XYZ file of C-alpha atoms in Angstrom:
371
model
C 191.384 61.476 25.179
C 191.358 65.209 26.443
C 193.647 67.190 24.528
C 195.881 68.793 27.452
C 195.886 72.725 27.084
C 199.087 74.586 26.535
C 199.513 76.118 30.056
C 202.545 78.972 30.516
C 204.610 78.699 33.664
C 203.361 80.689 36.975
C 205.127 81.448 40.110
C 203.248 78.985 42.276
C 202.938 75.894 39.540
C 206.826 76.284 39.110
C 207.249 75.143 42.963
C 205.168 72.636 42.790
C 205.333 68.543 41.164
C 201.990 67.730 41.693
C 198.781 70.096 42.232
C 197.647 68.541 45.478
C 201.066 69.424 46.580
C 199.823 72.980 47.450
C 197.594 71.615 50.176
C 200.345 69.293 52.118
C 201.906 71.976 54.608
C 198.420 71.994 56.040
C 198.067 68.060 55.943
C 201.572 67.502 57.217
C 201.977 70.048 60.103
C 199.358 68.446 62.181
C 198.194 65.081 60.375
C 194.656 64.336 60.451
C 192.582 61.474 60.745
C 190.435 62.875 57.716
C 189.468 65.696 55.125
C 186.238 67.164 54.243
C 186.414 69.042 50.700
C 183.685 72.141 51.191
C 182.284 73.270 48.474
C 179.260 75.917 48.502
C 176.917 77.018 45.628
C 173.704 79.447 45.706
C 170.961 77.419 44.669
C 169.822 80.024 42.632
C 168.404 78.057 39.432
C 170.175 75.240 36.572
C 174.219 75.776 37.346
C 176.664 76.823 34.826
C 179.708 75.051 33.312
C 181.666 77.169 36.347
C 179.961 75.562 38.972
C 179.906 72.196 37.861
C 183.589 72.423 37.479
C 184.272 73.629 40.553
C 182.244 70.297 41.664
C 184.056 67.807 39.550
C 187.473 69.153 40.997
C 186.317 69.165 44.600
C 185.340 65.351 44.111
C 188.507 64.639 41.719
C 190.931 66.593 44.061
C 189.024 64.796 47.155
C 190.610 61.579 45.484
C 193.726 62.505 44.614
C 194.539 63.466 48.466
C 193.030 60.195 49.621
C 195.205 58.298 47.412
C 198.089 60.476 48.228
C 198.172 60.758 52.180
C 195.769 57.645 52.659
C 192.873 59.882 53.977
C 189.479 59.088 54.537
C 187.966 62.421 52.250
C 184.756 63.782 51.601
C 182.795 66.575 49.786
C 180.674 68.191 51.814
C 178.027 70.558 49.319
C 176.554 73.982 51.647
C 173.495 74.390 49.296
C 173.267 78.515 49.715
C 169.105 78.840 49.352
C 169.234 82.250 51.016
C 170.309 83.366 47.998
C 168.579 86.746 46.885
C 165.193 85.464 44.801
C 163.595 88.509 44.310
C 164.484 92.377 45.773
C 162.466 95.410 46.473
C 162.861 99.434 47.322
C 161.540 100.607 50.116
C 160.082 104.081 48.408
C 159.778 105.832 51.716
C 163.497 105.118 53.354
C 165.126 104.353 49.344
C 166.366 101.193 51.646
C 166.016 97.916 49.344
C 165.131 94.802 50.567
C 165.169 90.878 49.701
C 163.353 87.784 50.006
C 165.740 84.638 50.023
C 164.741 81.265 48.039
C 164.357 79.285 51.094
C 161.565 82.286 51.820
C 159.967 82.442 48.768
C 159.948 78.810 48.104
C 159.910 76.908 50.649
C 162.059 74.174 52.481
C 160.357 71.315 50.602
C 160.893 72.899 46.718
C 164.375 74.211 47.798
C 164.939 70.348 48.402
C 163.202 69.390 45.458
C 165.680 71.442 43.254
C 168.762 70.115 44.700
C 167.519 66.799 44.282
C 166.679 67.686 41.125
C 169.605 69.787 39.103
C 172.303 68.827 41.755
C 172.289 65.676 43.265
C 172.317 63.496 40.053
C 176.186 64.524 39.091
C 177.017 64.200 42.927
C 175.628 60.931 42.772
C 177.334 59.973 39.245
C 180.566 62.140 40.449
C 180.504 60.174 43.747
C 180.202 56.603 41.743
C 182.982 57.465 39.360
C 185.488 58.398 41.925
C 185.024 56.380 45.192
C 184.096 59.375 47.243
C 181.259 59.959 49.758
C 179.065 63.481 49.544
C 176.889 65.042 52.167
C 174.481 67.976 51.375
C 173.250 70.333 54.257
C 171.324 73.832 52.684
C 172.560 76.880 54.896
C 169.060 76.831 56.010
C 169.996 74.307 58.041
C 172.951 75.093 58.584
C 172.207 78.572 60.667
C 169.825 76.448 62.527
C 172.637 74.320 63.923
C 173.141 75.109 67.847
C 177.250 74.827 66.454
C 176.671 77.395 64.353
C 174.727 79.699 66.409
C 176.918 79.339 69.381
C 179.391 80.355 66.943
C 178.096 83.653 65.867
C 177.074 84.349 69.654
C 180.757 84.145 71.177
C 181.901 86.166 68.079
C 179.966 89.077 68.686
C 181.686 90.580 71.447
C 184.528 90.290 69.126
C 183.077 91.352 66.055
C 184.765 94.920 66.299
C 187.933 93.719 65.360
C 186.636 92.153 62.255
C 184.222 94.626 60.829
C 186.540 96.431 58.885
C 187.900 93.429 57.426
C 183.812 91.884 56.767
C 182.587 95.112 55.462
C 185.740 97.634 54.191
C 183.158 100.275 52.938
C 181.102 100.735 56.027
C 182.456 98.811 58.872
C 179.164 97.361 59.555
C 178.831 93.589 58.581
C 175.070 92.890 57.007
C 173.200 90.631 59.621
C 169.351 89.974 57.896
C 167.001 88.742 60.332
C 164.096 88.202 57.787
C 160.396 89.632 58.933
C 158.519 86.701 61.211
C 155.522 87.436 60.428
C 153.712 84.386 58.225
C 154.466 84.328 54.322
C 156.762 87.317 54.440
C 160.615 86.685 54.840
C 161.718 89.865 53.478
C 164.611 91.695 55.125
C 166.602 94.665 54.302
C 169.176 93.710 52.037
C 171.860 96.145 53.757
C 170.464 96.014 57.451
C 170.529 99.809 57.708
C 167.957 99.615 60.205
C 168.382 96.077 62.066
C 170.403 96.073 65.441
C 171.856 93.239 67.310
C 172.128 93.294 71.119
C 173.597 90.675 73.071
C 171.353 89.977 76.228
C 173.596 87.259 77.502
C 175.899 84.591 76.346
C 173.354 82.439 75.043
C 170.676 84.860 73.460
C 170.974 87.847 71.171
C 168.236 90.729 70.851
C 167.636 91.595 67.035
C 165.341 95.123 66.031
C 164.584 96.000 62.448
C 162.063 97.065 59.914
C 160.236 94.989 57.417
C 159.411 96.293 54.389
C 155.291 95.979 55.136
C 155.128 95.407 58.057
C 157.248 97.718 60.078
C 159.354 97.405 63.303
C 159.828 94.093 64.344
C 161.943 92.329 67.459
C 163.307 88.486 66.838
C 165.683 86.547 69.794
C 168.389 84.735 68.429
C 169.549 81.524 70.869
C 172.076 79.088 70.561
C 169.252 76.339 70.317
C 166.363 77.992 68.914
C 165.431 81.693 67.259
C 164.396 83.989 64.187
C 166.364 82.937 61.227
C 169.954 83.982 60.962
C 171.420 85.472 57.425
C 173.988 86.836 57.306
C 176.360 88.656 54.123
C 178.452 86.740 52.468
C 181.963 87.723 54.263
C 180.111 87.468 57.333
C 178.476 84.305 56.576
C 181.977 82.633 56.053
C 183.557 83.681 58.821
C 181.357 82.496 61.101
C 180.988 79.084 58.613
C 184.865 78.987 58.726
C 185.033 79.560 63.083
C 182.662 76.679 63.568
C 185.167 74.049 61.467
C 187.918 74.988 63.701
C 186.659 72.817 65.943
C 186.894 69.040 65.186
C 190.766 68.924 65.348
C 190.802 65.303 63.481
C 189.397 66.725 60.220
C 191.284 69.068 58.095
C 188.272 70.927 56.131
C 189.796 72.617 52.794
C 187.683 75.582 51.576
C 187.035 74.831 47.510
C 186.244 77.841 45.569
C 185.930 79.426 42.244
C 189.543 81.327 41.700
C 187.324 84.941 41.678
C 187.097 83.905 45.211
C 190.956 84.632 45.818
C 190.224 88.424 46.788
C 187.403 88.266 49.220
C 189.177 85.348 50.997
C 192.270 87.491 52.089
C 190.068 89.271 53.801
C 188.393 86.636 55.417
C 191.054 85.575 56.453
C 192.149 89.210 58.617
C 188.590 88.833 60.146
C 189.613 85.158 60.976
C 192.866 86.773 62.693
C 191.119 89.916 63.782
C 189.730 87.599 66.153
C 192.039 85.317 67.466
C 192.798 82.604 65.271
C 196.757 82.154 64.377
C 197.577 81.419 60.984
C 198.047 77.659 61.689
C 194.760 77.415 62.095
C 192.963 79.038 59.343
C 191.218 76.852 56.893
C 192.881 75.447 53.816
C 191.818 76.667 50.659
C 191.850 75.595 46.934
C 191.120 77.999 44.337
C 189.433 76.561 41.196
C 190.144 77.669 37.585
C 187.519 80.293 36.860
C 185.839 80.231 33.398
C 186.036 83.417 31.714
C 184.520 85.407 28.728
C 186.545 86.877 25.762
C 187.353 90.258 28.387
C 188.590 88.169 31.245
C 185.035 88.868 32.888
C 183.889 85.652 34.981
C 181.254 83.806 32.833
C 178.177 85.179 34.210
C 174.388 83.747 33.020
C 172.590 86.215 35.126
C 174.699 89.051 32.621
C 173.814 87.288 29.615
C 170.010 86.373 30.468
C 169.936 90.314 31.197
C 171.331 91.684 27.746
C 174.465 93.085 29.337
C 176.944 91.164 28.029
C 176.990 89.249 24.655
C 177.079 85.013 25.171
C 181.096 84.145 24.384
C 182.019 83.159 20.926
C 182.216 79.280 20.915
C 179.837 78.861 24.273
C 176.968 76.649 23.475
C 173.955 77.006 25.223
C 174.523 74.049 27.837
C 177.732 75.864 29.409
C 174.945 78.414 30.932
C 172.142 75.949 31.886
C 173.772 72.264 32.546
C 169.905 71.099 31.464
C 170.539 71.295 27.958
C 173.994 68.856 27.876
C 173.150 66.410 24.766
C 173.463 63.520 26.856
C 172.829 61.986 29.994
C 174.125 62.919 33.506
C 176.556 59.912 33.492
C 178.082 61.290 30.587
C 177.932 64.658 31.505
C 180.163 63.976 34.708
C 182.294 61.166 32.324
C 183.549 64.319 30.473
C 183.886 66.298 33.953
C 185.987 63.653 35.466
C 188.361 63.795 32.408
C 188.187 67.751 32.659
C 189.161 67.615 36.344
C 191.625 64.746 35.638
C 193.388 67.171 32.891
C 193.816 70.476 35.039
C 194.620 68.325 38.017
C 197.616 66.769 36.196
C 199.833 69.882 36.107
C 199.835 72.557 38.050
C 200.665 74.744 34.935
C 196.863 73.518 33.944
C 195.139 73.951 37.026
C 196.170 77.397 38.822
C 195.034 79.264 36.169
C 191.871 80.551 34.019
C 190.279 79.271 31.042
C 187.952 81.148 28.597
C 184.695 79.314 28.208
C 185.638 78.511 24.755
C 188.551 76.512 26.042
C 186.720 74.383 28.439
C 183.887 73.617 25.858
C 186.591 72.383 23.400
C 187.747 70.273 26.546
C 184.110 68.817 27.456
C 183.513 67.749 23.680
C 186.573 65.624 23.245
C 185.523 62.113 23.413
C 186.350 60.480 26.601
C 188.046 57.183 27.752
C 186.748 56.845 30.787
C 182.550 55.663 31.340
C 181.062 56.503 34.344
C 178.674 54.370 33.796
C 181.110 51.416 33.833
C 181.804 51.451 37.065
């Protein structure tokens, strides 16, 4: 079985019994008829130990609130593929520039790669647990005439928020990537892109591409150039659109280096109108750490900047190279997940990556595969 950690007391864990505790105020002030766990990962290449964590405890926490307040719950995955694939200076304005995944790649090898290094432990995770998944990329997702609608009726009250979406500048990063065929590249900081709002329905987007100049795109709730937007950004208009269904309770799940950037979220959420009742609920995963407290990080390692952690084997940075199958793989997850879940002593807190590799390797009673 999982040796339990030795976990010291915190403020929070001390007022709490159980762990899913921390999300019944939400549940309980206005009951709904069902929960939808969101989870969101940049599809970026093979995920680390972090991120399949943060997976196994969206599923396993999923459970434990169905079981608890007799829920219908679901994880719903936001596969990020305009995450930054390669990036570029502009040598004549020093601007730099990016081409997303989804832009580089494709739709149809974006979807290959989910299928292929994500939606085996969903499916295994899903099996072992009892609960449903859905996958939508944020390609799709901008694409949505919710979503766009969304971002259109913000904009007149974006100036509340910009302060809160971008502290250092005041000017949130929109990236309307360059239409012209093949190219996709945008500039990574929007120096030069403007957004007008023509009417209710349609927004007027200028900017520069990196070769091919000044360029115009329209923006509709139904139709339009393709809408990226920074990360801040990105979630609050991600975070207005769930607002909506007023059956479903959607809880936010996140890695806990996510705590900072969400308080400001949640300003911009209140910047523009929302009360606190109705800002999303949010559950902040254990983050795996490094001997310095740094978050593990592969793209620091693969660079030479940082050293790889005493006691990290080489499977905690590329989930490919497990010694075992995928059913196996989310068997020890499951037991993981069941562990921190069990305390909140265990569970709102950080472990190094040493720690959770110790955890993984202990033999486990339960078999996915079983089931």
């Amino acid at each position: 079985m999982t040796t339990h950690p030795v976990s010291p007391n915190t403020v929070l864990a001390n007022a709490l019994l159980r762990t899913e505790d921390v999300l019944a105020p939400r549940i309980l002030a206005t009951p709904p008829e069902r929960l939808v766990l969101v989870v969101g990962t940049q599809i970026n290449g093979a995920p680390h130990i972090g991120t399949s964590l943060v997976h196994s405890l969206a599923f396993a926490m999923a459970a434990r609130l169905r079981d608890r307040f007799g829920l219908p719950a679901e994880v719903l995955f936001s596969a990020l593929d305009n995450a930054p694939y390669e990036l570029a200076i502009d040598t004549a304005s020093g601007h730099r520039y990016q081409r997303a995944y989804v832009h580089a790649l494709g739709q149809q090898a974006l979807a290959d790669l989910v299928a292929a290094l994500y939606e085996p432990l969903f499916s295994a995770l899903s099996e072992c647990l009892g609960i449903a998944y859905r996958i939508e990329t944020y390609s799709r997702q901008q694409a949505g005439e919710h979503f766009r609608r969304t971002w259109l009726r913000l904009l007149p009250r974006l100036d509340a928020a910009r302060w809160w979406l971008a502290p250092s500048t005041g000017t949130p990063h929109v990236r309307v990537p360059c239409p012209y065929s093949g190219c996709g590249w945008a500039e990574k900081h929007a120096e030069r892109t403007r957004v007008r709002l023509a009417d209710r329905e349609t927004a007027q987007v200028s900017a520069t591409c990196l070769h091919h100049g000044p360029y115009q795109a329209t923006i509709t709730a139904a139709d339009g150039a393709y809408l990226d937007l920074a990360t801040l950004y990105r979630n609050l208009v991600k975070e207005l659109a769930l607002t909506s269904p007023h059956d479903t309770l959607h809880v936010m799940v996140k890695g806990g280096d996510w705590v900072f950037g969400s308080l400001l979220i949640d300003d911009a959420l209140q910047a523009v109108g929302l009360t606190r009742a109705q800002l999303p609920a949010r559950l902040f995963c254990p983050q795996v750490v490094t001997d310095t407290g740094a978050k593990l990080s592969k793209s620091l390692i693969r660079e030479g900047r940082v050293h790889l952690p005493e006691g990290t084997a080489k499977w905690m940075l590329d989930t490919r190279e497990w010694p075992g199958t995928i059913a196996e793989y989310a068997d020890q997850l499951v037991a993981v997940a069941q562990t921190l879940l069990s305390d909140p002593r265990h569970f709102f807190r950080s472990y190094s990556a040493a720690e959770i590799g110790r955890m993984m390797t202990v033999p486990s009673p339960r078999s996915v595969s079983s089931r």
